[in-house]
């Protein structure tokens, strides 16, 4: 509504009409009666919308289009009579292009302000997925950040709010691959890397502008001339520079370790992209790639016979299919039940190989039978035991989730959870199966794909985080970095003090290809890896020619004798987005923007990104620039649906802000759902949710109503359960404001003249209401 109150040049602060101006008493009384009647109707409609037990049948309001003669980029012509009722499309039309053309959103505009101050206020918008679509959580981010930057501009400060978008490696590649399969019946492997990347860029160009359109429709006062995309040439160089710096400082190393592997994505993922799902017993879950649901939450027992034929040890496991990769059986050293088996061997029932009985403190005697199978290539705990006891590792599950040749010809190529049934049947046939029971457990699930995580032994790139994490903890403890709400500080400390190394390799094609080259020398013995590995010598560089020069210098060999191969993997998307606060300003170049606006004044985002994004920005910002990337972190609440459920496409409760602002029919909502590539079972659930929540579609509410409804909740702390009815209620309030302004203008009369802005002294009023010392 500020558009109406400020920009119509009909300010209520002014001088009374001169003598002889029309008072229009009768017209004022008539308008007042009409306004009261309209208010009564709106209150009744709003009550009907939110009454429990009733179908939400919202009364559609007349949508009035703006038909003024305002060319794009010109100031809106408001000289014609105002409509009788508030209509968002009329009020919100034509302003944004004028704001942009006038340069109101650029920090350079400050020099035109008579009340300019020396303070600088800068922040970046959390970069959304370039091929995705904003949801209501993004709308809350915009509402909060836009309010902050507009307020700071009104205080006379130099303000920069930078827009951007993230290439979102996994999400974007998955969407494009599904689209290629649906439209052309081909996979990325059919196309090859180069052609596939062309297809992704084409997809990005056709879909990428949607987010910027949504941001502009939300009224976000961003400096569009400084917008950046994480795959832009300048940003990509910053990503390579960051990797090279960390590599040369010894903070990035290539290691042969267990990683969290998503068979659905065919890629490694980091620890914080793994969700631990609590199962209280036998539970059937849908797993990508399986038509039937797979049972979990069961503990299986089977026997390993001793090599001498004088006994057996019964082991308990939730993963019987991995027993094909067992290399030992472990017991606790003080467990009296197994003292006679110490240093003895058991025989594997399928391969016939000998398995030593080993002792280790990590074994819990109270779990199962007190004896556990050791599968170092598929279990984090077993891998640690194997490292201590020098046990071999055997990988029996491949990247695609199928059993490998190492498991035996009889089961090679069988999918892992189908192999479970086959292994159990074979154990029963040999008389070694001892039964199963329900078992409470935590099941690791990929937050990206919903796939059950496999732990696979792979060579990957890892960032050593411990030192950087400790600095991030000290920054908060010393007050150098402020986190609001303050209760997140405890989670911050606990997570960072227990942080593990960050796997940044991703087996994708879309993203920043890792700037590392494997070097080999012709007619020379194999080189020992400079990272304590045996696969070869690695060099990090911006280009192959630069890598060749570096390698020649280190090895003391002519460049002509060197052969280089670049790592085909790409970097984790969160690695590049962690550079956003300074890469957006031109780092590693020492640009004027970097000098003027770094560190950022504030980082405002959802509380769910505290570890995904915020902690990584703090760690890498401090390491790469020597300064924290921002002084304060403000974490807003999560937006949930009216029932308190998390927004999810599979539930059908993810709403596009544009649909709330402009209105949409139920049929159109269904159409959008069909475009989401949901599994048929998920589609049925989502469709039923839409019909239940929006049986008559969503009425037009407008931008002001949506933003007001979002910010009217407590934006820090508890989750926000947003009901469209509450947004509609604010739209009714907007109509009251509209009628109030019309009434006031009528009362002032046609001869009313507004005061000059200098006499209003807006900045002084704002200073009294909002002290500069309070950021959020």
XYZ file of C-alpha atoms in Angstrom:
776
model
C 0.000 0.000 0.000
C 3.023 2.309 0.268
C 2.860 2.504 -3.525
C -0.477 4.285 -3.167
C 0.341 6.421 -0.127
C 3.758 7.653 -1.267
C 3.782 7.597 -5.042
C 0.400 9.060 -6.020
C 1.513 12.564 -5.020
C -1.658 12.813 -2.978
C 0.026 12.755 0.435
C -2.232 13.261 3.443
C 0.449 15.576 4.882
C -0.289 18.955 3.348
C -2.169 22.220 3.435
C -5.939 22.551 3.602
C -7.851 23.461 0.436
C -8.090 27.135 -0.437
C -11.366 28.994 0.015
C -13.804 28.124 -2.687
C -12.693 24.531 -3.085
C -15.582 22.024 -3.273
C -16.333 20.232 0.026
C -18.526 17.535 -1.556
C -20.276 16.720 1.753
C -22.920 14.542 0.204
C -20.391 12.619 -1.839
C -18.307 11.934 1.282
C -21.323 10.623 3.198
C -22.328 8.427 0.294
C -18.809 6.990 -0.007
C -18.720 6.353 3.752
C -21.978 4.385 3.649
C -20.702 2.339 0.705
C -17.427 1.703 2.522
C -19.208 0.412 5.648
C -21.371 -1.934 3.575
C -18.328 -3.264 1.728
C -16.485 -3.855 5.010
C -19.408 -5.851 6.393
C -19.488 -8.049 3.292
C -15.727 -8.631 3.424
C -15.794 -9.518 7.129
C -18.523 -12.055 6.467
C -16.554 -13.547 3.565
C -13.363 -13.749 5.637
C -15.236 -15.437 8.500
C -16.653 -17.991 6.116
C -13.159 -18.688 4.741
C -11.631 -19.543 8.112
C -14.617 -21.183 9.862
C -13.738 -24.745 10.944
C -15.643 -27.595 9.417
C -16.645 -25.645 6.314
C -15.420 -25.966 2.755
C -13.173 -23.059 1.840
C -15.284 -21.420 -0.808
C -13.728 -18.026 -1.229
C -15.696 -15.339 -2.963
C -13.744 -14.103 -5.973
C -13.203 -10.371 -6.060
C -13.418 -8.349 -9.223
C -9.952 -8.051 -10.729
C -9.481 -4.573 -12.138
C -6.695 -4.112 -14.650
C -4.670 -0.911 -14.842
C -5.373 0.724 -18.204
C -3.379 3.910 -17.788
C -1.089 5.198 -20.502
C 2.176 4.386 -18.750
C 5.012 3.206 -20.949
C 7.404 0.603 -19.448
C 9.951 2.384 -17.281
C 7.861 5.531 -16.929
C 6.237 6.716 -13.714
C 2.724 5.388 -13.263
C -0.057 7.771 -14.229
C -2.448 7.953 -11.261
C -4.440 10.991 -12.398
C -7.481 8.989 -13.444
C -10.203 8.209 -10.853
C -9.306 5.351 -8.535
C -11.355 2.133 -8.737
C -14.197 1.717 -6.270
C -12.541 -1.320 -4.623
C -8.993 -2.461 -4.010
C -7.582 -4.639 -6.776
C -3.975 -5.909 -6.504
C -3.488 -5.971 -10.258
C -4.419 -2.300 -10.509
C -2.348 -1.153 -7.523
C 0.789 -3.196 -8.312
C 0.926 -2.525 -12.056
C 3.620 -0.391 -13.738
C 5.671 0.565 -10.666
C 8.529 -1.937 -10.745
C 10.019 -1.051 -14.145
C 10.045 2.631 -13.138
C 11.801 1.848 -9.855
C 14.509 -0.086 -11.755
C 14.928 2.562 -14.459
C 15.343 5.296 -11.853
C 18.111 3.280 -10.178
C 16.389 3.306 -6.778
C 17.784 -0.152 -5.970
C 21.419 0.664 -6.676
C 23.801 1.802 -3.909
C 24.972 4.623 -6.174
C 21.531 6.257 -5.854
C 22.429 7.246 -2.295
C 24.350 10.282 -3.517
C 21.044 11.788 -4.662
C 19.588 11.621 -1.161
C 19.651 14.856 0.896
C 19.749 12.785 4.100
C 22.585 10.444 2.975
C 24.664 8.854 5.725
C 28.093 7.174 5.666
C 26.814 3.769 6.855
C 26.869 0.835 4.401
C 24.378 -2.035 4.463
C 24.974 -5.048 2.209
C 23.635 -8.560 1.878
C 23.001 -11.236 -0.744
C 19.805 -13.115 -1.370
C 20.135 -16.879 -0.728
C 20.599 -18.016 -4.342
C 17.703 -20.290 -5.371
C 17.912 -23.177 -7.814
C 18.177 -21.646 -11.297
C 15.794 -24.127 -12.947
C 13.436 -24.364 -10.012
C 10.621 -22.193 -8.773
C 10.281 -20.069 -5.669
C 8.002 -21.345 -2.923
C 6.469 -19.601 0.082
C 9.652 -20.010 2.101
C 11.470 -17.930 -0.512
C 8.625 -15.398 -0.364
C 9.225 -14.993 3.382
C 12.929 -14.424 2.706
C 12.062 -11.723 0.172
C 9.521 -10.067 2.461
C 12.013 -9.813 5.332
C 15.063 -8.793 3.306
C 13.168 -6.304 1.152
C 11.745 -4.643 4.263
C 15.248 -4.355 5.733
C 16.894 -2.867 2.644
C 14.064 -0.401 1.943
C 14.196 0.763 5.558
C 17.972 1.197 5.357
C 17.631 3.213 2.153
C 15.049 5.450 3.841
C 17.577 6.013 6.636
C 19.970 7.344 3.990
C 22.436 4.454 4.091
C 24.344 3.078 1.113
C 22.553 -0.213 0.431
C 23.454 -3.171 -1.779
C 21.198 -6.221 -2.096
C 22.579 -8.672 -4.663
C 20.411 -11.206 -6.515
C 21.724 -14.479 -7.833
C 20.910 -18.059 -8.635
C 22.601 -21.367 -7.975
C 23.281 -24.002 -10.632
C 22.070 -26.720 -8.172
C 24.065 -29.599 -9.642
C 22.077 -32.616 -8.479
C 18.612 -31.047 -8.756
C 19.160 -29.513 -12.188
C 20.860 -32.559 -13.709
C 18.070 -34.804 -12.409
C 15.369 -32.578 -13.923
C 17.100 -32.378 -17.305
C 17.769 -36.131 -17.386
C 14.096 -36.853 -16.690
C 13.082 -34.404 -19.404
C 15.463 -35.980 -21.949
C 14.123 -39.446 -21.165
C 10.518 -38.252 -21.395
C 10.820 -36.240 -24.621
C 13.625 -37.973 -26.516
C 13.993 -41.353 -24.855
C 17.724 -40.876 -24.280
C 20.030 -40.706 -21.254
C 22.963 -38.385 -20.658
C 25.285 -41.295 -21.416
C 23.635 -41.647 -24.841
C 24.413 -37.992 -25.560
C 27.890 -37.774 -24.048
C 29.140 -35.101 -21.667
C 29.488 -32.223 -24.137
C 26.047 -32.641 -25.712
C 24.397 -33.182 -22.361
C 25.867 -29.944 -20.971
C 24.530 -28.117 -24.031
C 21.085 -29.494 -23.199
C 21.402 -28.289 -19.590
C 22.388 -24.782 -20.695
C 19.440 -24.712 -23.100
C 17.164 -25.772 -20.239
C 18.662 -23.084 -18.005
C 18.123 -20.381 -20.628
C 14.493 -21.399 -21.156
C 13.587 -21.893 -17.484
C 16.085 -19.779 -15.566
C 14.278 -16.441 -15.898
C 11.247 -17.736 -14.019
C 12.832 -17.111 -10.614
C 13.819 -13.551 -11.497
C 10.262 -12.933 -12.708
C 8.933 -14.223 -9.384
C 11.334 -11.998 -7.423
C 10.275 -8.928 -9.383
C 6.603 -9.809 -8.927
C 7.248 -9.978 -5.167
C 8.559 -6.395 -5.341
C 12.131 -7.344 -4.362
C 14.278 -4.202 -4.648
C 17.415 -6.004 -5.850
C 20.308 -4.493 -7.802
C 19.802 -6.458 -11.003
C 22.925 -5.040 -12.678
C 25.007 -6.979 -10.150
C 23.142 -10.295 -10.378
C 25.296 -13.389 -10.692
C 24.940 -17.072 -11.487
C 27.274 -19.628 -9.923
C 28.232 -21.010 -13.342
C 29.105 -17.586 -14.786
C 32.668 -17.286 -16.079
C 33.751 -14.900 -13.308
C 32.129 -16.945 -10.551
C 33.555 -20.186 -11.940
C 37.072 -18.754 -11.764
C 36.464 -17.870 -8.114
C 35.427 -21.491 -7.437
C 38.602 -22.820 -9.064
C 40.704 -20.315 -7.124
C 39.122 -21.452 -3.851
C 39.820 -25.129 -4.580
C 43.427 -24.439 -5.612
C 44.046 -22.320 -2.497
C 42.668 -25.011 -0.171
C 44.601 -27.739 -2.001
C 47.909 -25.902 -1.772
C 47.279 -25.193 1.930
C 46.740 -28.897 2.534
C 43.072 -28.416 3.432
C 41.789 -30.370 0.407
C 43.080 -33.906 -0.003
C 42.189 -36.923 -2.077
C 41.441 -39.911 0.124
C 40.291 -43.515 -0.154
C 37.417 -43.595 2.295
C 33.829 -44.632 2.797
C 31.387 -42.119 1.387
C 27.626 -41.678 1.544
C 26.501 -42.988 -1.821
C 23.101 -42.506 -3.454
C 22.526 -45.300 -5.952
C 19.620 -43.336 -7.435
C 21.851 -40.308 -8.125
C 24.982 -42.396 -8.824
C 26.901 -39.880 -6.741
C 28.458 -39.290 -3.353
C 26.744 -36.827 -1.017
C 27.913 -35.100 2.156
C 26.965 -36.055 5.705
C 24.433 -33.243 6.122
C 22.566 -34.392 3.012
C 21.819 -37.663 4.806
C 18.631 -37.835 6.874
C 18.455 -40.392 9.689
C 14.941 -41.824 9.622
C 13.842 -43.366 12.928
C 12.181 -46.776 12.565
C 10.595 -48.342 15.627
C 10.204 -51.768 14.078
C 9.350 -53.451 10.803
C 8.516 -50.700 8.304
C 7.852 -50.883 4.565
C 9.389 -48.015 2.602
C 9.381 -46.998 -1.049
C 12.910 -47.085 -2.506
C 13.766 -45.593 -5.938
C 14.151 -48.335 -8.521
C 11.871 -50.850 -6.741
C 8.245 -51.408 -7.683
C 7.391 -52.933 -4.316
C 8.041 -51.416 -0.923
C 11.051 -52.798 0.933
C 10.876 -53.884 4.598
C 13.321 -52.346 7.082
C 13.594 -52.431 10.859
C 14.420 -56.134 11.111
C 17.396 -57.820 12.800
C 18.490 -61.068 11.110
C 20.618 -63.777 12.737
C 22.685 -66.466 11.050
C 25.615 -68.717 11.961
C 29.203 -68.793 10.796
C 30.636 -72.320 11.326
C 34.167 -72.585 12.714
C 36.894 -73.676 10.306
C 37.644 -76.700 12.519
C 34.031 -77.816 12.596
C 33.859 -77.600 16.393
C 31.278 -74.877 16.815
C 29.705 -71.768 15.358
C 29.219 -68.078 16.084
C 25.822 -66.533 15.505
C 25.912 -62.944 14.282
C 23.076 -60.421 14.059
C 22.732 -57.831 11.287
C 20.211 -55.529 9.623
C 22.067 -55.940 6.301
C 22.404 -59.687 5.540
C 23.206 -59.009 1.870
C 26.530 -57.414 2.852
C 27.732 -60.645 4.508
C 29.157 -61.529 1.099
C 31.774 -58.858 1.794
C 32.577 -59.903 5.374
C 36.279 -60.183 6.148
C 36.061 -60.994 9.886
C 33.737 -61.542 12.859
C 34.301 -59.267 15.861
C 33.505 -59.706 19.564
C 34.240 -57.601 22.621
C 37.574 -58.673 24.213
C 35.938 -59.131 27.627
C 32.874 -61.083 26.471
C 33.214 -64.522 28.181
C 30.917 -66.204 25.668
C 33.510 -66.055 22.921
C 36.865 -66.444 24.728
C 37.414 -69.891 23.174
C 37.061 -68.416 19.677
C 39.794 -65.779 20.067
C 42.363 -66.026 17.259
C 40.327 -68.799 15.622
C 38.869 -68.792 12.108
C 35.362 -69.204 10.777
C 34.470 -70.318 7.283
C 32.319 -68.267 4.908
C 29.405 -70.475 3.768
C 29.385 -69.243 0.156
C 32.974 -68.373 -0.772
C 34.731 -70.789 1.601
C 37.296 -68.167 2.632
C 38.494 -68.002 6.247
C 37.237 -65.205 8.502
C 39.306 -64.447 11.618
C 37.555 -63.859 14.934
C 38.884 -60.498 16.161
C 38.322 -58.447 19.304
C 37.596 -54.723 19.482
C 36.268 -52.249 22.031
C 33.726 -50.882 19.519
C 31.678 -54.095 19.713
C 28.628 -53.765 21.952
C 28.101 -57.101 23.794
C 24.451 -56.196 24.378
C 23.656 -55.863 20.659
C 22.134 -58.988 19.154
C 24.266 -61.985 20.050
C 27.288 -59.880 21.014
C 29.125 -60.999 17.854
C 29.068 -58.827 14.729
C 30.058 -59.397 11.132
C 32.782 -57.026 9.878
C 32.204 -55.545 6.408
C 34.773 -52.729 6.088
C 33.698 -51.672 2.580
C 30.056 -51.069 3.581
C 29.980 -49.925 7.212
C 31.510 -46.866 8.893
C 32.097 -48.661 12.205
C 33.475 -51.749 10.477
C 35.813 -49.577 8.398
C 37.206 -48.043 11.587
C 37.760 -51.497 13.106
C 39.413 -52.674 9.904
C 41.797 -49.721 10.006
C 42.796 -50.593 13.583
C 43.164 -54.325 12.927
C 44.613 -54.176 9.377
C 41.704 -56.155 7.922
C 41.117 -56.268 4.139
C 38.072 -54.698 2.464
C 35.815 -56.233 -0.176
C 33.179 -54.218 -2.070
C 30.175 -56.349 -2.979
C 27.685 -53.585 -3.858
C 28.324 -51.392 -6.889
C 27.554 -47.749 -7.679
C 24.246 -48.759 -9.264
C 23.119 -50.636 -6.148
C 23.581 -54.066 -7.728
C 25.792 -56.841 -6.365
C 29.295 -57.006 -7.831
C 31.364 -59.910 -9.112
C 33.159 -60.050 -5.744
C 29.975 -61.409 -4.165
C 29.935 -64.433 -6.456
C 28.599 -65.317 -9.892
C 25.354 -66.611 -8.408
C 24.302 -63.162 -7.224
C 26.190 -60.733 -9.478
C 23.934 -58.043 -10.975
C 21.058 -58.644 -8.539
C 19.752 -55.428 -6.935
C 20.841 -55.073 -3.306
C 17.444 -55.471 -1.601
C 16.475 -58.325 -3.917
C 19.853 -59.862 -3.065
C 18.885 -59.688 0.619
C 16.047 -62.140 0.005
C 18.289 -64.359 -2.076
C 21.010 -64.476 0.603
C 18.492 -65.285 3.334
C 17.024 -68.088 1.228
C 20.512 -69.535 0.628
C 21.336 -69.377 4.356
C 18.114 -71.239 5.140
C 18.977 -73.870 2.552
C 22.358 -74.423 4.240
C 20.745 -74.626 7.676
C 22.557 -71.520 8.947
C 19.593 -69.143 9.310
C 18.640 -68.491 12.926
C 15.634 -66.168 12.585
C 14.743 -62.478 12.692
C 12.969 -59.994 14.946
C 11.766 -56.416 14.809
C 14.474 -53.904 15.596
C 14.400 -50.141 16.225
C 17.005 -48.437 14.055
C 18.086 -45.249 12.296
C 17.952 -45.654 8.522
C 20.195 -43.275 6.504
C 18.229 -41.748 3.621
C 19.369 -39.348 0.898
C 17.588 -36.012 1.378
C 17.884 -35.363 -2.372
C 16.479 -38.574 -3.829
C 14.825 -40.451 -0.960
C 17.155 -43.366 -1.666
C 18.555 -45.531 1.130
C 22.216 -44.610 1.518
C 24.962 -47.107 0.781
C 28.417 -46.694 2.277
C 30.894 -47.349 -0.523
C 34.674 -47.247 -0.498
C 35.720 -44.573 -3.034
C 38.581 -42.213 -3.855
C 37.184 -38.715 -3.380
C 38.207 -35.141 -2.537
C 37.703 -34.075 1.086
C 37.973 -30.706 2.812
C 39.602 -30.895 6.249
C 37.161 -28.852 8.326
C 38.326 -29.147 11.938
C 40.551 -26.052 12.105
C 38.131 -23.827 10.199
C 35.235 -25.095 12.314
C 36.985 -24.195 15.566
C 37.515 -20.642 14.294
C 33.808 -20.424 13.430
C 32.898 -21.507 16.969
C 35.229 -18.928 18.513
C 33.768 -16.187 16.303
C 30.326 -16.727 17.838
C 31.636 -17.147 21.387
C 33.594 -13.890 21.161
C 30.649 -11.969 19.723
C 32.441 -11.273 16.454
C 29.605 -13.146 14.734
C 26.058 -12.828 16.047
C 23.390 -15.482 15.419
C 19.727 -14.581 15.907
C 17.704 -16.268 17.419
C 20.402 -16.968 19.975
C 19.274 -20.532 20.749
C 20.824 -21.621 17.423
C 24.253 -20.883 18.900
C 24.195 -24.123 20.889
C 23.460 -26.170 17.745
C 26.160 -24.226 15.930
C 28.786 -25.141 18.519
C 27.753 -28.783 18.874
C 27.753 -29.434 15.136
C 31.013 -27.644 14.365
C 32.923 -29.253 17.252
C 31.875 -32.692 15.986
C 32.283 -31.948 12.290
C 33.696 -34.564 9.950
C 35.686 -33.919 6.802
C 33.547 -32.693 3.926
C 33.377 -34.846 0.794
C 33.144 -32.334 -2.081
C 33.311 -34.732 -5.062
C 30.131 -35.335 -7.008
C 29.826 -37.839 -9.838
C 27.853 -35.455 -12.025
C 28.407 -33.629 -15.301
C 26.576 -30.388 -14.503
C 28.646 -28.228 -12.182
C 32.187 -26.941 -11.665
C 34.528 -29.650 -12.893
C 37.191 -30.184 -10.267
C 40.343 -28.246 -11.304
C 42.698 -31.130 -10.490
C 44.872 -33.106 -12.915
C 46.338 -36.591 -12.511
C 49.927 -36.518 -13.759
C 51.928 -39.419 -15.150
C 55.431 -39.461 -16.600
C 56.284 -41.458 -19.708
C 59.019 -44.099 -19.303
C 59.250 -43.580 -15.556
C 58.311 -45.633 -12.487
C 54.852 -44.929 -11.068
C 54.838 -41.905 -8.822
C 53.737 -41.965 -5.219
C 50.713 -39.790 -4.629
C 51.510 -36.465 -3.009
C 48.448 -37.069 -0.815
C 49.539 -40.438 0.605
C 47.584 -42.327 -2.020
C 48.778 -44.806 -4.614
C 46.782 -43.741 -7.664
C 49.219 -41.049 -8.848
C 50.396 -37.449 -8.543
C 47.765 -34.694 -8.536
C 48.109 -31.004 -9.410
C 45.449 -28.303 -8.920
C 45.366 -25.529 -11.515
C 43.038 -23.268 -13.527
C 43.998 -24.927 -16.819
C 45.905 -27.899 -18.220
C 48.807 -25.704 -19.337
C 49.093 -24.210 -15.845
C 48.927 -27.699 -14.314
C 51.643 -28.943 -16.683
C 53.981 -26.123 -15.643
C 53.352 -26.786 -11.954
C 53.922 -30.532 -12.339
C 57.127 -30.038 -14.325
C 58.458 -27.710 -11.647
C 57.672 -30.109 -8.789
C 58.880 -33.267 -10.555
C 61.883 -31.726 -12.265
C 60.890 -33.245 -15.611
C 60.314 -31.636 -19.025
C 56.681 -30.738 -19.767
C 56.787 -32.897 -22.898
C 57.209 -36.035 -20.799
C 54.110 -35.368 -18.733
C 50.669 -36.761 -19.432
C 47.699 -35.135 -17.685
C 44.104 -36.235 -17.162
C 41.554 -33.955 -15.506
C 39.248 -35.331 -12.814
C 35.817 -35.854 -14.403
C 33.892 -35.239 -11.161
C 32.374 -31.878 -10.235
C 32.346 -30.007 -6.953
C 29.515 -30.112 -4.456
C 27.098 -27.261 -5.191
C 27.376 -26.084 -1.579
C 31.102 -25.515 -2.133
C 30.447 -22.853 -4.766
C 27.462 -21.317 -2.960
C 29.631 -20.978 0.170
C 31.681 -18.398 -1.769
C 28.657 -16.251 -2.632
C 29.160 -13.327 -0.162
C 32.537 -12.438 -1.685
C 32.559 -14.075 -5.133
C 29.468 -12.001 -6.018
C 31.601 -8.888 -5.396
C 34.440 -9.969 -7.694
C 36.757 -12.004 -5.462
C 39.548 -13.068 -5.977
C 40.052 -9.780 -7.813
C 40.347 -6.775 -5.500
C 37.348 -4.930 -6.948
C 35.793 -1.709 -5.692
C 32.630 -3.586 -4.739
C 34.678 -6.002 -2.633
C 36.323 -3.053 -0.860
C 33.030 -1.202 -0.337
C 30.627 -4.000 0.590
C 32.652 -6.854 2.111
C 32.150 -8.184 4.695
C 28.374 -8.175 4.208
C 26.364 -6.537 6.977
C 23.897 -9.380 7.380
C 23.053 -12.903 6.251
C 19.320 -13.585 6.400
C 18.051 -17.063 5.541
C 15.995 -20.032 6.720
C 17.089 -21.909 9.822
C 17.312 -25.129 7.785
C 20.395 -23.756 6.007
C 22.450 -23.172 9.159
C 24.813 -26.063 8.391
C 24.219 -26.595 4.659
C 25.184 -23.032 3.790
C 25.816 -20.637 6.684
C 28.533 -22.635 8.471
C 30.325 -23.332 5.211
C 30.263 -19.646 4.244
C 31.782 -18.737 7.598
C 34.496 -21.410 7.335
C 35.512 -20.711 3.729
C 35.072 -16.942 4.030
C 37.459 -16.799 6.961
C 39.997 -19.075 5.256
C 39.947 -17.460 1.797
C 39.530 -13.758 2.645
C 40.848 -13.578 6.186
C 37.559 -12.045 7.362
C 34.138 -13.325 8.327
C 31.738 -12.985 5.365
C 29.128 -11.152 7.488
C 28.719 -9.753 10.974
C 25.292 -11.115 11.797
C 23.128 -14.106 10.865
C 19.346 -13.819 11.117
C 17.508 -17.139 10.770
C 13.810 -16.941 10.022
C 11.186 -19.579 10.745
C 10.233 -22.353 8.363
C 7.001 -21.927 6.420
C 4.689 -24.944 6.641
C 1.213 -25.541 5.315
C -1.977 -24.924 7.286
C -1.710 -28.415 8.839
C 1.876 -27.872 10.017
C 3.349 -30.175 7.368
C 6.653 -29.480 5.652
C 6.262 -28.190 2.105
C 6.759 -31.153 -0.230
C 5.944 -31.730 -3.882
C 4.914 -35.295 -3.069
C 2.271 -33.934 -0.674
C 1.035 -31.360 -3.179
C 1.334 -28.515 -0.671
C 4.154 -26.525 -2.304
C 2.666 -23.243 -3.497
C 4.130 -20.852 -6.036
C 3.895 -17.305 -4.590
C 2.594 -16.123 -7.968
C -0.395 -18.448 -7.633
C -1.302 -16.884 -4.288
C -0.753 -13.362 -5.594
C -2.659 -13.699 -8.884
C -5.013 -16.575 -8.061
C -5.275 -19.983 -9.723
C -7.936 -22.594 -10.396
C -7.880 -26.130 -9.035
C -7.515 -27.470 -12.570
C -4.417 -25.332 -13.145
C -2.952 -26.527 -9.822
C -3.460 -30.096 -11.018
C -1.726 -29.239 -14.278
C 1.312 -27.945 -12.426
C 1.381 -31.125 -10.378
C 1.523 -33.222 -13.543
C 4.585 -31.269 -14.689
C 6.446 -32.245 -11.509
C 7.572 -35.719 -12.700
C 6.150 -37.315 -9.544
C 5.941 -41.047 -9.042
C 2.344 -42.203 -9.796
C 1.812 -43.096 -6.121
C 3.112 -39.687 -5.013
C 0.908 -37.972 -7.597
C -2.239 -39.556 -6.162
C -1.337 -38.392 -2.652
C -0.501 -34.890 -3.870
C -3.674 -34.621 -5.958
C -5.896 -35.648 -3.047
C -4.133 -33.043 -0.895
C -4.861 -30.313 -3.435
C -8.529 -31.243 -3.679
C -8.848 -31.240 0.111
C -7.055 -27.938 0.735
C -8.075 -25.966 -2.367
C -11.364 -27.413 -3.687
C -12.189 -24.109 -5.396
C -8.651 -23.049 -6.272
C -6.890 -20.028 -4.765
C -8.360 -16.523 -5.064
C -6.294 -13.500 -6.107
C -4.634 -12.083 -2.968
C -1.906 -9.786 -4.278
C 1.733 -9.192 -3.368
C 1.087 -6.827 -0.465
C -1.308 -9.277 1.185
C 1.095 -12.221 0.847
C 4.074 -10.315 2.225
C 2.021 -8.805 5.050
C 0.576 -12.219 5.966
C 4.040 -13.800 6.079
C 5.607 -11.056 8.179
C 2.631 -10.783 10.526
C 3.764 -14.084 12.063
C 6.668 -14.383 14.457
C 9.441 -14.771 11.898
C 12.046 -16.055 14.353
C 11.402 -19.110 16.447
C 8.355 -21.271 15.840
C 7.414 -22.520 12.385
C 4.857 -20.533 10.413
C 1.735 -22.488 9.464
C 0.444 -20.454 6.544
C -3.172 -20.767 5.468
C -4.341 -19.098 2.256
C -7.348 -17.908 4.252
C -5.013 -15.761 6.383
C -3.569 -14.190 3.233
C -7.074 -13.505 1.972
C -7.936 -11.852 5.272
C -5.016 -9.454 4.769
C -6.291 -8.735 1.271
C -9.546 -7.624 2.906
C -7.504 -5.413 5.215
C -5.815 -3.876 2.157
C -9.264 -3.018 0.864
C -10.009 -1.234 4.139
C -6.825 0.802 3.728
C -7.812 1.527 0.140
C -11.219 2.800 1.162
C -9.641 4.779 4.001
C -7.308 6.542 1.567
C -10.154 7.274 -0.833
C -12.215 8.708 2.008
C -9.302 10.874 3.162
C -8.639 12.197 -0.335
C -12.326 13.048 -0.730
C -12.313 14.869 2.602
C -9.210 16.872 1.671
C -10.848 18.049 -1.508
C -9.513 18.754 -4.971
C -7.601 21.853 -3.928
C -5.389 20.015 -1.467
C -1.639 20.580 -1.973
C 0.911 18.209 -0.392
C 3.853 19.570 1.580
C 7.338 19.351 0.042
C 9.320 16.326 1.168
C 11.851 18.540 2.935
C 9.132 19.759 5.282
C 7.894 16.240 6.020
C 11.407 15.272 7.209
C 10.818 11.550 6.763
C 14.308 10.523 7.815
C 13.981 12.163 11.211
C 10.686 10.395 11.870
C 12.186 7.046 10.902
C 15.193 7.663 13.143
C 12.893 8.024 16.095
C 10.911 4.895 15.227
C 13.775 2.615 14.164
C 17.183 3.196 15.795
C 20.080 2.404 13.436
C 21.734 0.192 16.064
C 19.051 -2.472 15.660
C 19.736 -4.466 12.494
C 16.837 -6.869 12.424
